[in-house]
mmCIF file of C-alpha atoms in Angstrom:
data_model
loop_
_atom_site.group_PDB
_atom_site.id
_atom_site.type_symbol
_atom_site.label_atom_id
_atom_site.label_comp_id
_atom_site.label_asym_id
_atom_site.label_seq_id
_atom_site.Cartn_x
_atom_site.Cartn_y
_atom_site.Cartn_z
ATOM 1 C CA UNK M 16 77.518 139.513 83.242
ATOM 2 C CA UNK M 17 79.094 136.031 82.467
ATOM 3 C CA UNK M 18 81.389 133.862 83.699
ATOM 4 C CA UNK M 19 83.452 130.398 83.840
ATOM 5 C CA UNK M 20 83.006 127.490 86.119
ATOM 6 C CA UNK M 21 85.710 125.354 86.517
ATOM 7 C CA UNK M 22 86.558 122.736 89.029
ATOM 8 C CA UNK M 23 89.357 119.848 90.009
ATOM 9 C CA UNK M 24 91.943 120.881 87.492
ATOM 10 C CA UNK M 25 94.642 118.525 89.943
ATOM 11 C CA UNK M 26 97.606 120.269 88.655
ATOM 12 C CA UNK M 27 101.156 119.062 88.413
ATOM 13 C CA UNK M 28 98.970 115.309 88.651
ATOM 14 C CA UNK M 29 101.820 113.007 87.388
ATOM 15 C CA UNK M 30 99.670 109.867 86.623
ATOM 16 C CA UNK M 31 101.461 106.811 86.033
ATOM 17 C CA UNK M 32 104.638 108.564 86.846
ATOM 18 C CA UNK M 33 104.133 109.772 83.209
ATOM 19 C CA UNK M 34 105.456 113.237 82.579
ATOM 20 C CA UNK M 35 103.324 113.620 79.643
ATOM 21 C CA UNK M 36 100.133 112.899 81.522
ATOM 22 C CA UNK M 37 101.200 115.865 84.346
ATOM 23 C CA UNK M 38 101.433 118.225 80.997
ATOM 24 C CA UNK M 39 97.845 117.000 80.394
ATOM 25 C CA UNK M 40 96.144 118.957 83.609
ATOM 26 C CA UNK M 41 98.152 121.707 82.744
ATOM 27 C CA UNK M 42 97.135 122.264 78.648
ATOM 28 C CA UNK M 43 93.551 121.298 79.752
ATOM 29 C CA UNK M 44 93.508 123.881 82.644
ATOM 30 C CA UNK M 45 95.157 126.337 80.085
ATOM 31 C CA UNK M 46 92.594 126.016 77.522
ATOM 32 C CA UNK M 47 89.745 126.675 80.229
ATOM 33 C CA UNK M 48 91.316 129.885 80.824
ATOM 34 C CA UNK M 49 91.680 130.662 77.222
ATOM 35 C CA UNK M 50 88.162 129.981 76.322
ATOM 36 C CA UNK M 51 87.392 132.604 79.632
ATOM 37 C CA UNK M 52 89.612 134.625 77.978
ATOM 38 C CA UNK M 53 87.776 134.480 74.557
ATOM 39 C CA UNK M 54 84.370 134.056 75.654
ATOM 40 C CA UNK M 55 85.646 137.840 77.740
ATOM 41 C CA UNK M 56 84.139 136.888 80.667
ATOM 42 C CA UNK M 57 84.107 139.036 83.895
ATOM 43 C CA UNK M 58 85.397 136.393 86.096
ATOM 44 C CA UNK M 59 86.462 132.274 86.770
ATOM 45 C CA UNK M 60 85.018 130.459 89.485
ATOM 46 C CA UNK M 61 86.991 127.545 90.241
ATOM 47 C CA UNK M 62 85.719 125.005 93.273
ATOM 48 C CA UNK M 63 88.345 123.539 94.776
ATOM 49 C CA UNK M 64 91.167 121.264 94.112
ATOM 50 C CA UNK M 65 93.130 123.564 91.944
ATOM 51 C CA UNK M 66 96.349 121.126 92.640
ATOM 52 C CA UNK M 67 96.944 117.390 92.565
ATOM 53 C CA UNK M 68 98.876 117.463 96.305
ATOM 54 C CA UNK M 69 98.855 120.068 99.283
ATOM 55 C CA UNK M 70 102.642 120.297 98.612
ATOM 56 C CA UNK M 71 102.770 120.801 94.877
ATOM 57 C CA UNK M 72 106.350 120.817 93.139
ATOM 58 C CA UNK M 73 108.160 124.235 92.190
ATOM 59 C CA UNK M 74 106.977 123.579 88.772
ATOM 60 C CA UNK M 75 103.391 123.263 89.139
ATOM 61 C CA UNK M 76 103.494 126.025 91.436
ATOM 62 C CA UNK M 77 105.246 128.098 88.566
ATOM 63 C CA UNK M 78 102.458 126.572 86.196
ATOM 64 C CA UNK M 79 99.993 128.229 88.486
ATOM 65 C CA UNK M 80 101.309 131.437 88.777
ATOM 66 C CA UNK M 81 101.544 131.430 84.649
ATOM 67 C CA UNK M 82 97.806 130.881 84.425
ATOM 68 C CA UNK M 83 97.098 133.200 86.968
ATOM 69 C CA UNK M 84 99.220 135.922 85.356
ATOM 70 C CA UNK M 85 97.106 135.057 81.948
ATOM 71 C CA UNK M 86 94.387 135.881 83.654
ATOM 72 C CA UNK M 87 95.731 138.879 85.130
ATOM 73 C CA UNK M 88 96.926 140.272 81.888
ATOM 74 C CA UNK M 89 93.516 140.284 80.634
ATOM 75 C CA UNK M 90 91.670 141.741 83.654
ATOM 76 C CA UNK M 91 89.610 138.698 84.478
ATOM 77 C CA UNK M 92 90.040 137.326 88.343
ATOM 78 C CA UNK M 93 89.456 134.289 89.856
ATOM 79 C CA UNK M 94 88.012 133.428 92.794
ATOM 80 C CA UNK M 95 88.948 129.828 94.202
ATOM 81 C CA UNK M 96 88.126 127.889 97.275
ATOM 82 C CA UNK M 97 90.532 124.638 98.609
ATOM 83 C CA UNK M 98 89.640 121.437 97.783
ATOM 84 C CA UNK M 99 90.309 118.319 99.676
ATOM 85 C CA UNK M 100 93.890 117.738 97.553
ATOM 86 C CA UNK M 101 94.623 121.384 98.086
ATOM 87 C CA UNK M 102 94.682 121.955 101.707
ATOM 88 C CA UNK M 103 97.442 122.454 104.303
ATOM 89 C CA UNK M 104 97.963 119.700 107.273
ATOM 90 C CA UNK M 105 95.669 121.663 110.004
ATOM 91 C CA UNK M 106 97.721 124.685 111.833
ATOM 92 C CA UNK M 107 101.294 122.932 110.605
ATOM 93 C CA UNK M 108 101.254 124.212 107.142
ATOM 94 C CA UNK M 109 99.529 126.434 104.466
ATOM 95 C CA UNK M 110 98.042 125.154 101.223
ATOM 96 C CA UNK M 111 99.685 126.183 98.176
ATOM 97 C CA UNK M 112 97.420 128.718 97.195
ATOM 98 C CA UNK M 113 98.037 131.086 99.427
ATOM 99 C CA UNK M 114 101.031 131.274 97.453
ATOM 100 C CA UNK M 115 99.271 131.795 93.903
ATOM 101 C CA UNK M 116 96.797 134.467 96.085
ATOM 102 C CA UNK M 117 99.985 136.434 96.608
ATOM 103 C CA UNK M 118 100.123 136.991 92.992
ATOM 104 C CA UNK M 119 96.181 137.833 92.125
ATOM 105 C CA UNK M 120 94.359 134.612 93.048
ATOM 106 C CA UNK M 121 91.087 135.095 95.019
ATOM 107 C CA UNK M 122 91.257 132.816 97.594
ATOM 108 C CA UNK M 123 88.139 132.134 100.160
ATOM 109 C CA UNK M 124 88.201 129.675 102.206
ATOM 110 C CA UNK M 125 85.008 130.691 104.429
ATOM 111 C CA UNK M 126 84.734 133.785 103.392
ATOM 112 C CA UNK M 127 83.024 136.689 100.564
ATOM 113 C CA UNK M 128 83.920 138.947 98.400
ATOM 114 C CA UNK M 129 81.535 141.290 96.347
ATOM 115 C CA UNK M 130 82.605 141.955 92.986
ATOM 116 C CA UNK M 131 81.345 143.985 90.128
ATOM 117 C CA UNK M 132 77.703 143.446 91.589
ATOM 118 C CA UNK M 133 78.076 140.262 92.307
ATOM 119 C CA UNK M 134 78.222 138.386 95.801
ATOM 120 C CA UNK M 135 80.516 135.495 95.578
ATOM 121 C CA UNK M 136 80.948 133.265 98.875
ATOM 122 C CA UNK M 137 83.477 130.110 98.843
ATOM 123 C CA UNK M 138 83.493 127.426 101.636
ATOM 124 C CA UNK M 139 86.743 125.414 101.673
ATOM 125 C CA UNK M 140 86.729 121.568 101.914
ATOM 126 C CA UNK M 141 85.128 119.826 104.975
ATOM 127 C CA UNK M 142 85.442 116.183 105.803
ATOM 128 C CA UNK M 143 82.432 113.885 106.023
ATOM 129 C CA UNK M 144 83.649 113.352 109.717
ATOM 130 C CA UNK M 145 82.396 116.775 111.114
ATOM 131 C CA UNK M 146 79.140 116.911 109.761
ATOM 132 C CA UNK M 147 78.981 113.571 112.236
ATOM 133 C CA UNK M 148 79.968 116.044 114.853
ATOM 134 C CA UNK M 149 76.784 118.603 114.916
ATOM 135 C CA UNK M 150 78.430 120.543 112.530
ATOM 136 C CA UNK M 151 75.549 121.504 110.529
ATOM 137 C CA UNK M 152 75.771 122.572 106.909
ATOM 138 C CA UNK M 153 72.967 124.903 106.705
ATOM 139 C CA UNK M 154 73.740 126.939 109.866
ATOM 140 C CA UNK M 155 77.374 127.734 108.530
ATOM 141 C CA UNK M 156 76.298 128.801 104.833
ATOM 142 C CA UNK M 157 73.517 130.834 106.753
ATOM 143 C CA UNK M 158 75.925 132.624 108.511
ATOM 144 C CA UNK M 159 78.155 132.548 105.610
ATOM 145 C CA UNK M 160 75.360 134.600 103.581
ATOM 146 C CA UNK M 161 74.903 136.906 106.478
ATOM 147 C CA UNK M 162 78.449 138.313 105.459
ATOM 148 C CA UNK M 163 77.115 140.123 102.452
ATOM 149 C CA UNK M 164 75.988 143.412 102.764
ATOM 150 C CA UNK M 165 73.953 143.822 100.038
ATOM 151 C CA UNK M 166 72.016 140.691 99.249
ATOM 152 C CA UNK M 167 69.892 141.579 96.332
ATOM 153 C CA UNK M 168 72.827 141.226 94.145
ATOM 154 C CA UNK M 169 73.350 137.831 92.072
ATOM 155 C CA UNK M 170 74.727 135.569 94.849
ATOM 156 C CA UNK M 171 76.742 132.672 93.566
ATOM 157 C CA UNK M 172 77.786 130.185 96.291
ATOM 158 C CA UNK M 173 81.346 127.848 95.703
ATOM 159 C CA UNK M 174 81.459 124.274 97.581
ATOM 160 C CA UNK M 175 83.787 121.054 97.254
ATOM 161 C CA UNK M 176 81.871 118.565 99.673
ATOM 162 C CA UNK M 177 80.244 115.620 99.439
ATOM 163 C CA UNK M 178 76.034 115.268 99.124
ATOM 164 C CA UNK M 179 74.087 112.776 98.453
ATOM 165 C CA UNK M 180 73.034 112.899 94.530
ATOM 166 C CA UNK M 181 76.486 111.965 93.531
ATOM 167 C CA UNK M 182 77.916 110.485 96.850
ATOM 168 C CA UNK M 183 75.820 107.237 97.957
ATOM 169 C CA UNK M 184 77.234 107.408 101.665
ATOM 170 C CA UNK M 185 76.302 111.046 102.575
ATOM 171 C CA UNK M 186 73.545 112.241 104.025
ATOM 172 C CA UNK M 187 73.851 115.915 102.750
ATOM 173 C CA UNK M 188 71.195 117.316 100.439
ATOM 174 C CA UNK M 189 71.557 120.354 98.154
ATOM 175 C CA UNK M 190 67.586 120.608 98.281
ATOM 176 C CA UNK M 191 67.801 120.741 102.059
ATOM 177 C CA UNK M 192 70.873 121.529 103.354
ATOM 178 C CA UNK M 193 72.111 124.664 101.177
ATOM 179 C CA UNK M 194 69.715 127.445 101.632
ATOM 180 C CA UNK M 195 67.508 129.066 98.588
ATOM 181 C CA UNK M 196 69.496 132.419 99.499
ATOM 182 C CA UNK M 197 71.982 131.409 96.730
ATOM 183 C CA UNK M 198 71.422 131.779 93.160
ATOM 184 C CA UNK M 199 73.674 129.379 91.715
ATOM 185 C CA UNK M 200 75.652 127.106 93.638
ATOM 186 C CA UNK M 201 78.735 125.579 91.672
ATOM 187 C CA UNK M 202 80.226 122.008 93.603
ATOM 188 C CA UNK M 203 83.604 120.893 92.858
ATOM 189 C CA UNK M 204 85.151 117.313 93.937
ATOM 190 C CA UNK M 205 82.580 114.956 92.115
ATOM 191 C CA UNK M 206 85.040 114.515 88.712
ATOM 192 C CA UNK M 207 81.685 113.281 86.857
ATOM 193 C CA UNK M 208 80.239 115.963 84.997
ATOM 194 C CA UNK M 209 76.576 116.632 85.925
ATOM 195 C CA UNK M 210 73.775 118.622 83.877
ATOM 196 C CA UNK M 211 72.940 121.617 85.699
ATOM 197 C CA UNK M 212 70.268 120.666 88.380
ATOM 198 C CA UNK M 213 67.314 123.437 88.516
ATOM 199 C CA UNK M 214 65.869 123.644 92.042
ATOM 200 C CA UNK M 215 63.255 126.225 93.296
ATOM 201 C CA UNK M 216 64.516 128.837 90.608
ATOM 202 C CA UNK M 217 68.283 128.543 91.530
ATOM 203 C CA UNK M 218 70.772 126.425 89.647
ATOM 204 C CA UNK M 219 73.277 123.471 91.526
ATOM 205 C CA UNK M 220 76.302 122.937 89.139
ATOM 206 C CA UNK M 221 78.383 120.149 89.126
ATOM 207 C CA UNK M 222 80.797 120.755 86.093
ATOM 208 C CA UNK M 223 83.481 117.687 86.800
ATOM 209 C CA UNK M 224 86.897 117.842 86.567
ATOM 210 C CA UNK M 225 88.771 119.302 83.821
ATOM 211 C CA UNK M 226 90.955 115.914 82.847
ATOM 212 C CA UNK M 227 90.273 112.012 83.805
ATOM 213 C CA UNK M 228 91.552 110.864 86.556
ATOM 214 C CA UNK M 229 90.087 107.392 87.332
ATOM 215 C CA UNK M 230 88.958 104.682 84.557
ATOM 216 C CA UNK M 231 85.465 104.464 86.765
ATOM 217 C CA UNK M 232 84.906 107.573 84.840
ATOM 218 C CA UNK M 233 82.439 107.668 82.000
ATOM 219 C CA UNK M 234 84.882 108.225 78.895
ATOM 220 C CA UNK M 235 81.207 109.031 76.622
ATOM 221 C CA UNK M 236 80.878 112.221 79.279
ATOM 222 C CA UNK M 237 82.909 115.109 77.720
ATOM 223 C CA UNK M 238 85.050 116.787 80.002
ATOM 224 C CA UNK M 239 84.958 120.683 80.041
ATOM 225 C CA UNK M 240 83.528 123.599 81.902
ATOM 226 C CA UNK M 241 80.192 125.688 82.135
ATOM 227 C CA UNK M 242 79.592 128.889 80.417
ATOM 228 C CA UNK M 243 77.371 131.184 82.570
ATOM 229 C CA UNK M 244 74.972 134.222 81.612
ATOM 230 C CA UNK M 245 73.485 136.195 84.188
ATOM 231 C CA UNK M 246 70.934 138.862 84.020
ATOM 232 C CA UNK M 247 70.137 140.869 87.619
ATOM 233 C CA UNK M 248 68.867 138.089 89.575
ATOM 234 C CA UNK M 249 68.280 135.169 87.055
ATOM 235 C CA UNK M 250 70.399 133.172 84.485
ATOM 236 C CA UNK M 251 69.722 133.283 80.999
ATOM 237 C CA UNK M 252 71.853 131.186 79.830
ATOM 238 C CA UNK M 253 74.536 127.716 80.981
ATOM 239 C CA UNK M 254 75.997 126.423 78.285
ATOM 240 C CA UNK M 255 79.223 123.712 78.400
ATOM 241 C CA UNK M 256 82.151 124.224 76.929
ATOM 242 C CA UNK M 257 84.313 120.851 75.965
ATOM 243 C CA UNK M 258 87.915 120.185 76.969
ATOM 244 C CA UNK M 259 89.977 118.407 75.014
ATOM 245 C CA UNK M 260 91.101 115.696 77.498
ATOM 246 C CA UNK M 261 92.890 112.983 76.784
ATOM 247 C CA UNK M 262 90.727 109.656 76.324
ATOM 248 C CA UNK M 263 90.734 106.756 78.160
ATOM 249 C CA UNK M 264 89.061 103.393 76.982
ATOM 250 C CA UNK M 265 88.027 100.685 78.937
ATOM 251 C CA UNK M 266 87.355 96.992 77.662
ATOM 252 C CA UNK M 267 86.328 93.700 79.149
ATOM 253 C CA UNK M 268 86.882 90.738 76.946
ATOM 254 C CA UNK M 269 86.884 86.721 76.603
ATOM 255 C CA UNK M 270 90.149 85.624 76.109
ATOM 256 C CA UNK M 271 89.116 83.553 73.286
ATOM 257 C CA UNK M 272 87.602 86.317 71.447
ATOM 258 C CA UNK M 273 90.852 88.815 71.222
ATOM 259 C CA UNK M 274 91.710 88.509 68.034
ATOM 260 C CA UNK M 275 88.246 89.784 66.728
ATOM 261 C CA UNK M 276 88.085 92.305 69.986
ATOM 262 C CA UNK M 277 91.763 93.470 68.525
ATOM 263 C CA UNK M 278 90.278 93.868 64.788
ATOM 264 C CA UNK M 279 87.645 95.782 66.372
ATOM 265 C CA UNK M 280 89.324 97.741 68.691
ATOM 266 C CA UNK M 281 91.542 99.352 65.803
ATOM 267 C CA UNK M 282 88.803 100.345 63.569
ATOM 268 C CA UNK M 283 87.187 102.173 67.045
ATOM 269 C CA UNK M 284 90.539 104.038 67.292
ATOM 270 C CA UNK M 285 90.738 105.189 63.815
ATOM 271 C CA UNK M 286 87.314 106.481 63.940
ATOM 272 C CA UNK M 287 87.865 108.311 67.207
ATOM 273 C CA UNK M 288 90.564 110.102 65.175
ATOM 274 C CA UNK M 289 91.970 111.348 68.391
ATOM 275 C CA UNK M 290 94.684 113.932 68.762
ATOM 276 C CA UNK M 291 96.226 112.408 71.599
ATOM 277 C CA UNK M 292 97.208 108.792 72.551
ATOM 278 C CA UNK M 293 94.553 107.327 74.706
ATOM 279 C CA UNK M 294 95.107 105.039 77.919
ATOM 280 C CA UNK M 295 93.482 101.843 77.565
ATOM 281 C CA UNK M 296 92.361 99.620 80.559
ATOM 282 C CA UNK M 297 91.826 96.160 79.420
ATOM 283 C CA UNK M 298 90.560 93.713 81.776
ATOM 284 C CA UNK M 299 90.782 89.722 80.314
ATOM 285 C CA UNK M 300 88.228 87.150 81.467
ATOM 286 C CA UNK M 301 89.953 83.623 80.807
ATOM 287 C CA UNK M 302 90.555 80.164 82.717
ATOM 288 C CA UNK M 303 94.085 80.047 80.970
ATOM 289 C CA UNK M 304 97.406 80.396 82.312
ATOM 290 C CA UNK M 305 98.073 83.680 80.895
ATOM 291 C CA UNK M 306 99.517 86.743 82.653
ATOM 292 C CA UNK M 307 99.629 90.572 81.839
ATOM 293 C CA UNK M 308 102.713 90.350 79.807
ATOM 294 C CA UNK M 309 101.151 87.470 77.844
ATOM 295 C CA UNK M 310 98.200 90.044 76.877
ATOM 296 C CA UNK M 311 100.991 92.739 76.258
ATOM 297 C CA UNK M 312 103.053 90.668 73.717
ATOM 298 C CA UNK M 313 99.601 89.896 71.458
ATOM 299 C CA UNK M 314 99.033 94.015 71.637
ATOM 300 C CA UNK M 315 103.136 94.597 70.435
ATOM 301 C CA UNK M 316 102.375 92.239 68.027
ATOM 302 C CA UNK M 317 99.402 93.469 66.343
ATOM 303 C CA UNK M 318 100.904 97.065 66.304
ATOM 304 C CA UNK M 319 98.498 98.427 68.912
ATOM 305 C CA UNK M 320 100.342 98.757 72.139
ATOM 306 C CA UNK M 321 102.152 101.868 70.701
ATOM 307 C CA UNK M 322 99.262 103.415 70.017
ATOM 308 C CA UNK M 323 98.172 104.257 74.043
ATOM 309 C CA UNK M 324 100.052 106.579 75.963
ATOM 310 C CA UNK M 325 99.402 103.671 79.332
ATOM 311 C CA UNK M 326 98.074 100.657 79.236
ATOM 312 C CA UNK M 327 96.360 98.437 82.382
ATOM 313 C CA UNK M 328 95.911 95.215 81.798
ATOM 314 C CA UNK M 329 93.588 92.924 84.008
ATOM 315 C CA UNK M 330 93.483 88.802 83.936
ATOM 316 C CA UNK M 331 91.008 87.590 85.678
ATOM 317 C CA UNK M 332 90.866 83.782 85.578
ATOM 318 C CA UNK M 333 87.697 83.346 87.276
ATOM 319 C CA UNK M 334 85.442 83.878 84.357
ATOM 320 C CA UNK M 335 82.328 82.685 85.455
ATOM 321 C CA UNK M 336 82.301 85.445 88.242
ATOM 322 C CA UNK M 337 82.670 87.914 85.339
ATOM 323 C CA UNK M 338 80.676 87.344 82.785
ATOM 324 C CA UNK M 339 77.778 86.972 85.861
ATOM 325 C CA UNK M 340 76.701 91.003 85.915
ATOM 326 C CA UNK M 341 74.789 89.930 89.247
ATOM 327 C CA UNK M 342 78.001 88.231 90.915
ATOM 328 C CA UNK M 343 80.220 90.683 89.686
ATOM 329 C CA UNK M 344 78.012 93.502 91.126
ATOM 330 C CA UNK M 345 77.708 91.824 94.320
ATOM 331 C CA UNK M 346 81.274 90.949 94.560
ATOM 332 C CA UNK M 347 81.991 95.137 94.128
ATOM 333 C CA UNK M 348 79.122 96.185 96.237
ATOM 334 C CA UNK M 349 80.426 93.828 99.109
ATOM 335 C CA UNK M 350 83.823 95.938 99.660
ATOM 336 C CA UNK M 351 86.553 96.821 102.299
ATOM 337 C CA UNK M 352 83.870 99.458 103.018
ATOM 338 C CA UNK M 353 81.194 97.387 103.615
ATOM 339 C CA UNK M 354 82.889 94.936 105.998
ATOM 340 C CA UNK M 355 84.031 98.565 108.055
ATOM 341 C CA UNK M 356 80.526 98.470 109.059
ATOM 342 C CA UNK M 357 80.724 95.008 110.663
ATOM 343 C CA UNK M 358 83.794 95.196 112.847
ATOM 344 C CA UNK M 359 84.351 98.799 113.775
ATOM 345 C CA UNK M 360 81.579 100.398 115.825
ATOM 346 C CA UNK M 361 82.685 103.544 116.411
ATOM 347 C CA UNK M 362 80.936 105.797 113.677
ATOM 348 C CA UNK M 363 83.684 108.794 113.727
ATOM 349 C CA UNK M 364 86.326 106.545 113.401
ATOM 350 C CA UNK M 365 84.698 104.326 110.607
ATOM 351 C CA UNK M 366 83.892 107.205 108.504
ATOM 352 C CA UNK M 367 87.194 108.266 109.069
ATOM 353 C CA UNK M 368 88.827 105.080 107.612
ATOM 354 C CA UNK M 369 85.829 104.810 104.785
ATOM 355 C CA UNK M 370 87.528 108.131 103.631
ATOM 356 C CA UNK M 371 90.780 106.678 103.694
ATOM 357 C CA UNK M 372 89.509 103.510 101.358
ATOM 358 C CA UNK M 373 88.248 105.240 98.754
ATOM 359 C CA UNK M 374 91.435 107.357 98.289
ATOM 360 C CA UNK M 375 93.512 103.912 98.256
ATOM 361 C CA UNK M 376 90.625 102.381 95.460
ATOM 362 C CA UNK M 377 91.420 105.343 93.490
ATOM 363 C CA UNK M 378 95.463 104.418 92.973
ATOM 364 C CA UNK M 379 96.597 101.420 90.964
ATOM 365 C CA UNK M 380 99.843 100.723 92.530
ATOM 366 C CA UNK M 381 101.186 100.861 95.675
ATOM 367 C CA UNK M 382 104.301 103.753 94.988
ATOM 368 C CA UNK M 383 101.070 105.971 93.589
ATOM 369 C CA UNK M 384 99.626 105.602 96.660
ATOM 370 C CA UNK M 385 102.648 106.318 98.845
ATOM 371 C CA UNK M 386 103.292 109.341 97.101
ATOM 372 C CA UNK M 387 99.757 110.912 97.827
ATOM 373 C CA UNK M 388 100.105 109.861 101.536
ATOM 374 C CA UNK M 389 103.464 111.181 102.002
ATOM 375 C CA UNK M 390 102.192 114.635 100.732
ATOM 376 C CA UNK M 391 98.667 114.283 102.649
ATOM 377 C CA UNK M 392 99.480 113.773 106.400
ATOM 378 C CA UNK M 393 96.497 115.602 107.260
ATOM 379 C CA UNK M 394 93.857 112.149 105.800
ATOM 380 C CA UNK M 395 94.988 110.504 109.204
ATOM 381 C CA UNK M 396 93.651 113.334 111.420
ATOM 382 C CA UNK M 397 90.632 113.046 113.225
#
């Protein structure tokens, strides 16, 4: 038996208010299901946040349903739980994929299904807030486990949450807080792809997201999807299988040094030999009186700017501060975050708005930013 793990696909994602960059998450998430559909696997996992926005447009709805029909043309299901960006606003709406699960998606948001032999159990998103509430982790996947009715079959376990390996301000542990019940555990919302993690003879899987979606990302870190081989009770084999994203490229430079970073730069990007136009995020360390546009106008006229799909520029003209790695890490670790701490005491609420901060770090302009909230009334729930 074999089978496809995918996660945080974020389709109809209209970055930059560039169409082209929406059409991105959708070839990327099409060529994970045609590699599934090559590789004639038995089924797709996919954990959680399938779309961008709770309240995707007609179009990427439509996109959806054409996957899903792929899929159901060549017999292979998959079985999906909601991510954070997928999610209704509490009993006022329904996510979108209830929509697609109309049509042959396998939707569970607490729930199990056995298929072919296999138990599969998904667990929708679940804020950081109500594991500060007694909500305990292990006591719900125990009971979620409990569903199955035969539990010597191969039981593969689907989360998007947040633990503590990847997310510095949880306190949930994979080793400790997801029982040994479950055979291979596949996490979703951590877009940094992770080598498979072997613990006490089961497998935790964190296979990013399909496209990149923040410049914090590590560009060197392929994006892609795991390939899985299971035999009875054990896995033979997990093997990744590359995406072809689109690039992005991040620089930090002296002002006084552009000209050779420039040379430089376009050798890199005829080696890459890249298919698609990468998005470059260049951030300029000078004392000058320069501006963005300044930076833009050397890039037009050294026949470079045309060769990026989107390019963010950054002056910074306190350079000292920069080129000082232990000022400039202190300067990031000491963040809107960090000051929550000092002036709000109550812990609910200041989780609450720590949630809310790290969404806003993630956009680069404000009308980004609006856009998300407008279409995710449910972040200001408690």
């Amino acid at each position: 038996m074999r089978f496809l793990h995918i996660s945080d696909t974020h389709l109809g994602y209209q970055q930059y208010n560039i169409k082209e960059r929406e059409r991105d998450y959708f070839d990327v998430f099409q060529e994970a299901i045609d590699k599934a559909i090559e590789k004639n696997v038995d089924f797709i996992i996919h954990t959680g946040d399938f779309f961008h926005s709770s309240r995707p447009s007609n179009e990427s709805i439509l996109d959806g349903l054409y996957l899903i029909k792929k899929l159901k043309d060549h017999k292979i299901p998959m079985f999906v739980i909601p991510g954070n960006h997928d999610r209704g606003s509490g009993t006022r709406d329904r996510n979108a994929l209830e929509i697609l699960s109309e049509f042959g998606l396998r939707l569970l948001n607490n729930d199990f299904i056995e298929y072919n032999g296999v138990n599969i159990f998904g667990l929708k998103y679940i804020s950081p807030i109500h594991f500060k509430r007694n909500v305990v982790l292990k006591d719900i996947l125990y009971d979620l486990y409990e569903k199955a009715t035969d539990k010597n079959n191969f039981n593969i376990l689907m989360l998007h949450l947040e633990f503590a390996s990847v997310f510095s301000s949880s306190e949930l542990q994979t080793i400790s807080d997801v029982p040994f019940e479950y055979d291979y555990v596949g996490i979703g919302h951590y877009h940094q792809r992770q080598e498979p993690i072997k613990e006490e003879g089961r497998y935790v899987v964190y296979p990013g997201s399909t496209e990149y979606t923040q410049f914090n990302e590590k560009s060197y870190v392929e994006k892609g999807c795991y390939l899985v081989e299971v035999g009875g009770k054990s896995i033979e084999k997990i093997e990744f299988v590359p995406l072809n994203a689109r690039k992005f490229l991040s620089y930090s430079v002296d002002y006084s040094e552009i000209d050779k970073f420039l040379e430089d730069m376009e050798k890199d990007l005829n080696s890459l030999n890249l298919n698609k136009k990468p998005i470059l995020s260049l951030n300029i360390n000078t004392q000058e009186n320069i501006s963005n546009k300044d930076i833009l106008r050397i890039l037009e006229s050294k026949n470079l700017a045309k060769e990026f799909l989107h390019i963010k520029i950054d002056v910074n003209r306190n350079k000292k501060d920069i080129l000082d790695d232990t000022t400039s890490s202190n300067s990031e670790s000491f963040s809107a975050v960090e000051k929550l701490k000092e002036v709000v005491d109550d812990e609910e609420l200041r989780i609450k708005l720590e949630e809310i901060f790290k969404i806003a770090e993630s956009y680069e302009n404000v009308k980004d930013l609006e856009e998300f909230i407008k279409h995710h009334p449910e972040m200001f729930e408690i």
